[in-house]
Coordinates of C-alpha atoms in Angstrom, one line a residue:
M13 CA 197.6 94.6 125.3
I14 CA 194.7 95.7 123.1
R15 CA 197.0 98.0 121.1
T16 CA 199.4 95.1 120.5
L17 CA 196.5 93.0 119.2
V18 CA 195.3 95.8 116.9
I19 CA 198.8 96.3 115.5
A20 CA 199.3 92.6 115.0
G21 CA 195.9 92.3 113.2
A22 CA 196.7 95.2 110.9
A23 CA 200.1 93.6 110.1
A24 CA 198.5 90.3 109.3
A25 CA 196.0 92.0 107.0
V26 CA 198.9 93.6 105.1
I27 CA 200.9 90.4 104.6
L28 CA 198.2 87.9 103.8
P29 CA 198.7 86.8 100.2
G30 CA 196.0 87.8 97.8
V31 CA 194.1 89.9 100.3
S32 CA 194.4 93.7 100.3
A33 CA 194.2 95.6 103.6
E34 CA 190.8 97.1 102.4
A35 CA 189.3 93.7 101.6
A36 CA 190.6 92.2 104.9
A37 CA 188.8 95.1 106.8
I38 CA 185.3 94.2 105.4
P39 CA 183.0 93.1 108.2
H40 CA 181.0 89.9 107.8
Y41 CA 177.5 91.0 106.9
K42 CA 174.5 88.7 107.4
K43 CA 173.6 87.0 104.2
P44 CA 170.1 87.1 103.0
K45 CA 168.2 84.0 101.9
V46 CA 169.7 83.0 98.6
F47 CA 166.2 82.1 97.2
G48 CA 164.2 84.6 99.1
M49 CA 160.7 85.3 97.9
K50 CA 160.6 89.0 98.9
F51 CA 162.7 92.0 97.8
Q52 CA 165.2 93.1 100.5
A53 CA 164.3 96.4 102.2
D54 CA 166.8 99.2 102.7
P55 CA 164.6 101.4 105.0
H56 CA 167.2 104.3 105.1
H57 CA 167.5 104.5 101.4
D58 CA 165.7 107.4 99.6
F59 CA 165.0 106.3 96.1
S60 CA 163.6 109.8 95.2
K61 CA 167.1 111.2 95.3
G62 CA 168.4 109.4 92.2
L63 CA 170.7 106.5 91.9
H64 CA 173.2 106.2 94.8
S65 CA 174.7 103.4 96.8
R66 CA 172.9 101.0 99.0
H67 CA 173.9 101.0 102.7
N68 CA 176.5 98.5 103.9
G69 CA 175.5 94.9 103.7
I70 CA 174.7 92.1 101.2
L71 CA 171.9 92.4 98.6
R72 CA 170.4 89.6 96.7
G73 CA 170.4 91.3 93.3
W74 CA 171.8 91.7 89.9
I75 CA 174.0 94.2 88.1
T76 CA 172.1 95.7 85.3
E77 CA 174.7 98.1 83.8
V78 CA 178.3 99.3 84.3
R79 CA 179.6 102.7 83.2
G80 CA 182.9 104.3 84.1
G81 CA 183.6 102.1 87.1
V82 CA 180.1 102.5 88.6
A83 CA 177.6 99.6 88.6
E84 CA 173.9 100.0 88.6
Y85 CA 172.1 97.1 90.4
E86 CA 168.7 96.2 91.7
P87 CA 167.2 93.7 94.2
I88 CA 165.8 90.4 93.0
R89 CA 163.5 87.8 94.4
W90 CA 162.7 84.2 93.7
K91 CA 159.3 83.8 92.0
L92 CA 157.3 80.6 91.5
S93 CA 154.9 80.5 88.6
K94 CA 151.5 78.9 88.6
E95 CA 152.9 76.1 86.4
G96 CA 155.6 75.4 89.1
H97 CA 158.5 77.0 87.3
A98 CA 160.8 79.3 89.3
R99 CA 163.1 82.1 88.4
F100 CA 164.6 85.3 89.7
V101 CA 162.8 88.6 88.9
G102 CA 163.6 92.2 89.5
P103 CA 161.2 94.9 90.6
P104 CA 158.1 95.6 88.4
E105 CA 158.5 98.0 85.5
Y106 CA 158.4 101.6 86.6
D107 CA 159.1 100.6 90.2
V108 CA 162.3 102.6 91.1
M109 CA 164.4 100.3 93.3
A110 CA 167.8 100.7 91.7
Y111 CA 171.1 101.5 93.3
A112 CA 174.5 102.7 91.9
S113 CA 177.9 102.1 93.5
R114 CA 181.5 102.3 92.4
I115 CA 183.3 99.0 91.9
A116 CA 186.1 98.6 94.3
K117 CA 189.5 98.2 92.6
D118 CA 190.0 95.0 94.5
M119 CA 186.5 93.7 94.2
R120 CA 186.2 89.9 94.6
F121 CA 184.0 88.0 92.0
Y122 CA 183.1 84.4 92.7
S123 CA 181.6 82.7 89.7
A124 CA 179.2 79.8 89.7
Y125 CA 180.0 79.0 86.0
G126 CA 183.8 79.2 85.7
C127 CA 186.1 82.0 84.6
K128 CA 185.6 82.2 80.9
I129 CA 183.5 85.0 79.4
S130 CA 181.0 82.5 78.0
P131 CA 179.8 80.6 81.1
S132 CA 181.1 77.0 80.9
G133 CA 180.9 74.3 83.5
T134 CA 180.0 74.9 87.1
S135 CA 181.9 76.0 90.1
Y136 CA 179.5 76.5 93.0
D137 CA 179.0 75.4 96.6
D138 CA 176.4 72.6 96.7
N139 CA 175.1 73.7 100.1
A140 CA 174.4 77.3 99.2
S141 CA 174.2 77.4 95.4
L142 CA 176.8 80.2 95.5
G143 CA 179.8 80.7 93.2
A144 CA 183.0 79.3 94.6
K145 CA 185.5 80.1 91.8
R146 CA 187.3 83.4 92.2
C147 CA 187.6 85.1 88.8
S148 CA 188.6 88.5 87.6
T149 CA 186.3 91.5 87.7
K150 CA 186.7 91.7 83.9
V151 CA 184.8 88.4 83.5
L152 CA 181.8 89.7 85.5
L153 CA 181.8 93.0 83.6
E154 CA 182.0 91.4 80.2
R155 CA 179.3 88.8 81.0
T156 CA 177.0 91.5 82.2
K157 CA 177.6 93.4 79.0
R158 CA 177.1 90.4 76.7
F159 CA 174.5 88.3 78.5
G160 CA 172.7 90.7 80.8
P161 CA 172.2 90.5 84.5
A162 CA 172.9 87.4 86.5
P163 CA 171.6 86.7 90.0
A164 CA 174.2 87.3 92.8
L165 CA 174.8 88.3 96.3
I166 CA 176.3 91.8 96.1
T167 CA 178.3 93.1 99.1
V168 CA 178.5 96.8 99.5
H169 CA 180.9 98.4 101.9
K170 CA 181.5 102.2 102.3
G171 CA 179.7 103.0 99.1
A172 CA 181.6 100.4 96.9
I173 CA 180.8 97.0 95.6
V174 CA 183.5 94.8 97.2
K175 CA 182.2 91.3 96.5
V176 CA 179.9 89.6 94.0
Q177 CA 179.0 86.0 94.4
E178 CA 176.9 84.5 91.6
I179 CA 173.9 82.4 92.5
F180 CA 173.7 79.1 90.6
T181 CA 170.4 78.5 88.8
T182 CA 169.5 75.8 86.2

C-alpha cells in the first residue's frame, strides 16, 4: 500500500504542469518573520571556512552578487530608527555573515513589483507582504545587477537556491 502511494506521488510530481520533479520534492520549511528584528542564526554554519551554502531552510535576506550561476547572499533584519523610520539592513561592515549557493535551474522567483526589469506596479500578498507574481529568474538577476539587493525570503534546498520571494517595502 505504501509503495503504491509513493509511486503515485512521484507520478503526480512528474505530470504536474509547470512544476519539475525537483521543485515538487522541496519540503515546506518554516518561514521566518518577514519583518524580524534579529538576524537569523545558522548554528551549524562555519563562516571561517569561506563562502558556502546555508543549510536547508528559508532565510530572510538579500542576494548581493551573482557570478557564474552562484549567488552570494546575506541575512537581513528590520531596523527602526530613532526618528521612527524603518528599513532592512544587512550585517555590520566587516561582520562576515555571507553565504554562497548555486541557483537551481528551475528556481522560482516571486516578485512583489511585477516582471519587468525596472520594477513597475505591485504584485504582493497583502497579508504577508510577499511577492505573488511568478517571474523568470532573469528578472531577479538583472534587477540585482542594476539596482542592488532587494529584501526577500530565500529558500535553500540541498545547497541550491530554489525559491526567492521578494518582500514588499514602501
